[in-house]
Short mmCIF file of C-alpha atoms and ligand atoms in Angstrom, two decimals:
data_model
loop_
_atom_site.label_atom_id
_atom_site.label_comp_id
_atom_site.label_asym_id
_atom_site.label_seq_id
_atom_site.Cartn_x
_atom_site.Cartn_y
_atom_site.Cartn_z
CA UNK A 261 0.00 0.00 0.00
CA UNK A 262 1.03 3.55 -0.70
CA UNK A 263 1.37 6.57 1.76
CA UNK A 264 0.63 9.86 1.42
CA UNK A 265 1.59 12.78 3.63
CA UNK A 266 -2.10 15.13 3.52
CA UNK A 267 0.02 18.33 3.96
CA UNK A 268 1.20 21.43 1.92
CA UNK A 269 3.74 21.90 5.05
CA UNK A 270 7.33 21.71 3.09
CA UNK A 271 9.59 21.90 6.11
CA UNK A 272 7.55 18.23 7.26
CA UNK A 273 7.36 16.81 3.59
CA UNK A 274 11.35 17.33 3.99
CA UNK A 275 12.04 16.08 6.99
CA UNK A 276 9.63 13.00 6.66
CA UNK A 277 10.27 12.04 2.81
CA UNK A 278 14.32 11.39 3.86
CA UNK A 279 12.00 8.08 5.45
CA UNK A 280 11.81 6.66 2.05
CA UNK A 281 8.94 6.02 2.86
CA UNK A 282 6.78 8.89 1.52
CA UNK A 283 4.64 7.91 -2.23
CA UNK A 284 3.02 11.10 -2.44
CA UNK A 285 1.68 14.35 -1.27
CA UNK A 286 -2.30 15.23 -1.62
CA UNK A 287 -3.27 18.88 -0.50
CA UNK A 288 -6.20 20.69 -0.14
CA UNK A 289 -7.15 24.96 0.05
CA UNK A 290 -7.42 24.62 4.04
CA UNK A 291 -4.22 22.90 4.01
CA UNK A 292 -2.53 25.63 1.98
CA UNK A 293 -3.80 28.16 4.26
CA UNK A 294 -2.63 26.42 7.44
CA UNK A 295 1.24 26.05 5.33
CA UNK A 296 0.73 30.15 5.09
CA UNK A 297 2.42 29.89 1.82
CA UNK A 298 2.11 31.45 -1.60
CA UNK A 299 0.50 28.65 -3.59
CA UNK A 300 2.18 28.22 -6.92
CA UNK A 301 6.03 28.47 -4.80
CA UNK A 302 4.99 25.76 -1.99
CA UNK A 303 3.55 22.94 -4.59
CA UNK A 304 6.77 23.52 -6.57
CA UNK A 305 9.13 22.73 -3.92
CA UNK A 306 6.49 20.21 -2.65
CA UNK A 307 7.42 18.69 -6.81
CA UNK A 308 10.87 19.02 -6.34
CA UNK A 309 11.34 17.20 -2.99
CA UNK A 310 8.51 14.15 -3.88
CA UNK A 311 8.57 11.87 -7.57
CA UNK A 312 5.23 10.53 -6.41
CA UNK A 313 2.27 12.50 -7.13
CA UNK A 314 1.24 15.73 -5.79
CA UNK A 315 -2.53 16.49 -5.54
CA UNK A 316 -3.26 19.64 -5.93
CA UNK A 317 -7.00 21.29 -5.97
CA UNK A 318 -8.51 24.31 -7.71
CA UNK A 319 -11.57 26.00 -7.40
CA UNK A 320 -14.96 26.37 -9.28
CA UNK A 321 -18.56 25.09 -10.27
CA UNK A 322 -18.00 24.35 -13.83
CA UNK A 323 -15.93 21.80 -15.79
CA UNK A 324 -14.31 24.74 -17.61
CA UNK A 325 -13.42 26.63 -14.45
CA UNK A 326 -11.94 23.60 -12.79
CA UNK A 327 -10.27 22.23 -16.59
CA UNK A 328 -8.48 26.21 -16.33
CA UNK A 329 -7.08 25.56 -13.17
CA UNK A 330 -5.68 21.76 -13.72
CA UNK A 331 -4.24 23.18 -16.85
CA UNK A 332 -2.66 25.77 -14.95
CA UNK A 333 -1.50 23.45 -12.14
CA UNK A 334 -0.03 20.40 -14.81
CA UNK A 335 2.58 23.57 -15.94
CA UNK A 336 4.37 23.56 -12.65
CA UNK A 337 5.87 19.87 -12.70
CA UNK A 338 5.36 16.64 -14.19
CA UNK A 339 4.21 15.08 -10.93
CA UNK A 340 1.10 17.36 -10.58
CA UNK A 341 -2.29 15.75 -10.05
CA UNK A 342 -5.46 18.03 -10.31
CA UNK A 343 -8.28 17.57 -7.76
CA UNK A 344 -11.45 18.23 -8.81
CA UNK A 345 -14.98 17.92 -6.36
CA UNK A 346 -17.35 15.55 -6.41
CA UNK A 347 -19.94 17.11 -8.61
CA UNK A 348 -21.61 16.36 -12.19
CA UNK A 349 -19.24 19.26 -13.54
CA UNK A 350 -16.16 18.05 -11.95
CA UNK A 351 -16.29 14.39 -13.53
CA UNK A 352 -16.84 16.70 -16.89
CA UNK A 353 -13.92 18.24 -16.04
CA UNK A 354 -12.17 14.66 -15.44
CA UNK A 355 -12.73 12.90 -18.83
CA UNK A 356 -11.12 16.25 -20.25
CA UNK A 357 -8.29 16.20 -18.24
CA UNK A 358 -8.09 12.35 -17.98
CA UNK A 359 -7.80 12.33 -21.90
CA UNK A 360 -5.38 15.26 -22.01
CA UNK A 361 -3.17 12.56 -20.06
CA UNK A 362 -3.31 15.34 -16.88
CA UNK A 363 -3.75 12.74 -13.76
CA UNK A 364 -7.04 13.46 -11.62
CA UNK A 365 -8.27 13.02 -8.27
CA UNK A 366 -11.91 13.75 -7.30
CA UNK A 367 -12.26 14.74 -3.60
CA UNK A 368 -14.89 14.75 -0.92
CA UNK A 369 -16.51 11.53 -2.24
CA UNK A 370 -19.27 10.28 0.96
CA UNK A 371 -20.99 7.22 -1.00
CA UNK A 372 -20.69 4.41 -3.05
CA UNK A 373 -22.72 6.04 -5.59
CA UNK A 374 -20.54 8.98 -5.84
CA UNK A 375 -17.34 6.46 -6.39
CA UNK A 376 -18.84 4.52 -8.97
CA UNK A 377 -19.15 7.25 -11.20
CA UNK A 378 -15.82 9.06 -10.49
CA UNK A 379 -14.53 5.22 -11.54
CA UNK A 380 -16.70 5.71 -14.79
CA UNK A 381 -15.83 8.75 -15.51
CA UNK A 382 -12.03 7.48 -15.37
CA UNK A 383 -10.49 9.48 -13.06
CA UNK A 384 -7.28 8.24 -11.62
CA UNK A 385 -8.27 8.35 -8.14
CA UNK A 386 -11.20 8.49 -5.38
CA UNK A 387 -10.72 10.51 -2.37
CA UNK A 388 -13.38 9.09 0.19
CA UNK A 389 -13.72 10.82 3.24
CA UNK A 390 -13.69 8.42 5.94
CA UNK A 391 -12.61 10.77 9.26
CA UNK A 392 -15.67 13.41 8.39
CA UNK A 393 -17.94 10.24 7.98
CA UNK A 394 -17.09 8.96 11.33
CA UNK A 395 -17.59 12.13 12.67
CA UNK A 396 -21.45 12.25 11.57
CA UNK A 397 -21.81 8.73 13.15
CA UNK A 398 -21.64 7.09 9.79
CA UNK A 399 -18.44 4.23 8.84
CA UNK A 400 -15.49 5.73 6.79
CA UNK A 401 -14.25 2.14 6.57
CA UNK A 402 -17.43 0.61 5.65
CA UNK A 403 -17.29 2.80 2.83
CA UNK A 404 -14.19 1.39 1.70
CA UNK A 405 -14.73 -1.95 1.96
CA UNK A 406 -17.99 -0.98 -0.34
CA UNK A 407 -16.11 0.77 -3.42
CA UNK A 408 -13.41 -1.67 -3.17
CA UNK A 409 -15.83 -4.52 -3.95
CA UNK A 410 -17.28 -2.11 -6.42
CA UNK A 411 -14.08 -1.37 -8.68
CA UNK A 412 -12.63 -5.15 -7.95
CA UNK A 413 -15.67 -6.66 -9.69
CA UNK A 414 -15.41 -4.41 -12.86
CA UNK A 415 -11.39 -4.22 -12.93
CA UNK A 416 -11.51 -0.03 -12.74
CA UNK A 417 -8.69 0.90 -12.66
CA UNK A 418 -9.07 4.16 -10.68
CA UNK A 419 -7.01 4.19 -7.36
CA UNK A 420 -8.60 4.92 -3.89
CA UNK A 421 -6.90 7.29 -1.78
CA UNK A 422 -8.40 6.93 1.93
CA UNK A 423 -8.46 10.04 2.84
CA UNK A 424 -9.56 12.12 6.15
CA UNK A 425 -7.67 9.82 7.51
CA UNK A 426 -7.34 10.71 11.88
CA UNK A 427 -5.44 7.62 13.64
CA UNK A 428 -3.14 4.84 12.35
CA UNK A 429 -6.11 2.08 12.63
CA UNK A 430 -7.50 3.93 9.79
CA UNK A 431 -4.34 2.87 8.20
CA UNK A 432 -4.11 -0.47 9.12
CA UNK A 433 -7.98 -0.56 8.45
CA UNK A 434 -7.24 0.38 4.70
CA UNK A 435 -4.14 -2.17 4.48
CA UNK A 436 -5.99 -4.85 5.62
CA UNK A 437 -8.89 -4.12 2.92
CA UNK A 438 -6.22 -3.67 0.34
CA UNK A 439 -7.01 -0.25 -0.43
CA UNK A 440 -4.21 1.53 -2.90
CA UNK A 441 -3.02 4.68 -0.74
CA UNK A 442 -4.17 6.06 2.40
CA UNK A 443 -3.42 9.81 2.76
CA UNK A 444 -2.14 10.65 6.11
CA UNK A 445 -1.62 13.84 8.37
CA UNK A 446 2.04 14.03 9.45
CA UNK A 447 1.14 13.50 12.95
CA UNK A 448 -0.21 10.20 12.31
CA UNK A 449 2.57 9.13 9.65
CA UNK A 450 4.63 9.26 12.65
CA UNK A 451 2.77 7.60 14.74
CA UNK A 452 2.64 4.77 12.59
CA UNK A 453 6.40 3.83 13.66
CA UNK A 454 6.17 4.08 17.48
CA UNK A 455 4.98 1.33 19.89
CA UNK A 456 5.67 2.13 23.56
CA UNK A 457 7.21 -1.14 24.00
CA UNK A 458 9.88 -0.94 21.12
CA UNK A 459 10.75 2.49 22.68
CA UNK A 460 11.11 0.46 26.75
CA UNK A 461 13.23 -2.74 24.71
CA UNK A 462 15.37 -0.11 23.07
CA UNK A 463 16.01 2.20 26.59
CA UNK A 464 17.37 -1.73 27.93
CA UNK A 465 18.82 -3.14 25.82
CA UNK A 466 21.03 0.57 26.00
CA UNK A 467 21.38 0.25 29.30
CA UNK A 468 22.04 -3.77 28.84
CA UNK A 469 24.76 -2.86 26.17
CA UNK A 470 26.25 -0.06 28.73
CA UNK A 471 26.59 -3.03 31.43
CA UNK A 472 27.48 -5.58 29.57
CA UNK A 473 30.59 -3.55 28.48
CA UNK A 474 31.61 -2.18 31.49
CA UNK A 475 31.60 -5.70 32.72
CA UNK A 476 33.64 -6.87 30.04
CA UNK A 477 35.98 -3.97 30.96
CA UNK A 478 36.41 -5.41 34.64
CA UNK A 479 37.47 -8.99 33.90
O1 G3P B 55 -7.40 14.46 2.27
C1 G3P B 55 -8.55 15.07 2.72
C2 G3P B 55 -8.30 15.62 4.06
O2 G3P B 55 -7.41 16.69 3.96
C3 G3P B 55 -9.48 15.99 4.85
O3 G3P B 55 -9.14 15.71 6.14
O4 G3P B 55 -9.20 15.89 8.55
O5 G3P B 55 -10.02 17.79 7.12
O6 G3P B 55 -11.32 15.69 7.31
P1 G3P B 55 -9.97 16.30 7.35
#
């Protein structure tokens, strides 16, 4: 399974891509806003430190608005993806892009319904929401599980990207159901290495090491 960082914060896409471990990068407006960077110059440095690809989302209610801005956005590097909404004009605006050969990613997909036609309309990848469904008392995984029946029994070939993504048993949730890529805060990619245990077996066997070669020392 892939992982994405869900961040437009460079100084954290730095310091966690030197992991390896880091497939891509998906942001969003509010996550531009919270980076407090000029647009255009963050998602180009965001290019230039990740190969994988970079998400990036424009604005607007018709498939020629959002077609404008994905245009605009596949300039900056080769890795850019456009992110269009879920909406009747945005899967407009995928087959256009799609066909142009500029990558899409349709975002703030709730149902099964709404992934079965971003699939048809042959967009590259499905952003379902599962955090904001949880929150609403409804399952973000159950969701999963649901489109990835869906595009496993007609071979699409779109990629899901679980996304809204708020502890590391999301994660493991969407590894286990073989989903593609989860997109992940940086808080919770780190999280995903630590285990209170392997940090207590690491502080003894330290102080085991420390012991064992001072005894050494004494004989
Ligand atoms: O990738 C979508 C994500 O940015 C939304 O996350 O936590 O705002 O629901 P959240």
């Amino acid at each position: 399974m892939k992982i994405f960082l869900d961040t437009a914060d460079v100084d954290k896409i730095r310091a966690l891509s030197a992991t390896g471990l880091v497939d891509g990068i998906t942001t969003n407006p509010t996550l531009i806003m919270k980076a407090g960077r000029d647009h255009k110059q963050a998602i180009i440095e965001i290019c230039k430190l990740v190969k994988g690809p970079v998400s990036v989302e424009g604005i607007g209610n018709t498939a020629e608005e959002l077609v404008k801005d994905a245009r605009e956005f596949a300039k900056w590097a080769p890795n850019i993806v456009a992110k269009v909404p879920m909406t009747a004009e945005g899967l407009k605006a995928v087959r256009i892009l799609e066909k142009e050969g500029i990558p899409t990613n349709v975002t703030l997909v709730f149902s099964a319904g709404q992934a079965l036609m971003v699939a048809k309309a042959g967009a590259s990848y499905c952003s379902p929401f599962v955090g904001r469904l949880d929150d609403v008392s409804e399952s973000g995984m159950h969701l999963i599980e649901e489109i990835l029946d869906i595009y496993d029994a007609y071979e699409f070939e779109t990629q899901v990207i679980v996304a809204s993504v708020r502890s590391p048993t999301h994660v493991v949730e969407a590894a286990k159901m073989g989903a593609h890529i989860a997109t992940v805060p940086p808080e919770i990619f780190e999280k995903l290495f630590k285990h209170p245990l392997t940090d207590k077996g690491i502080e003894q066997f330290a102080k085991d090491y420390a012991a064992a070669a001072k005894g050494a020392k004494n004989k």
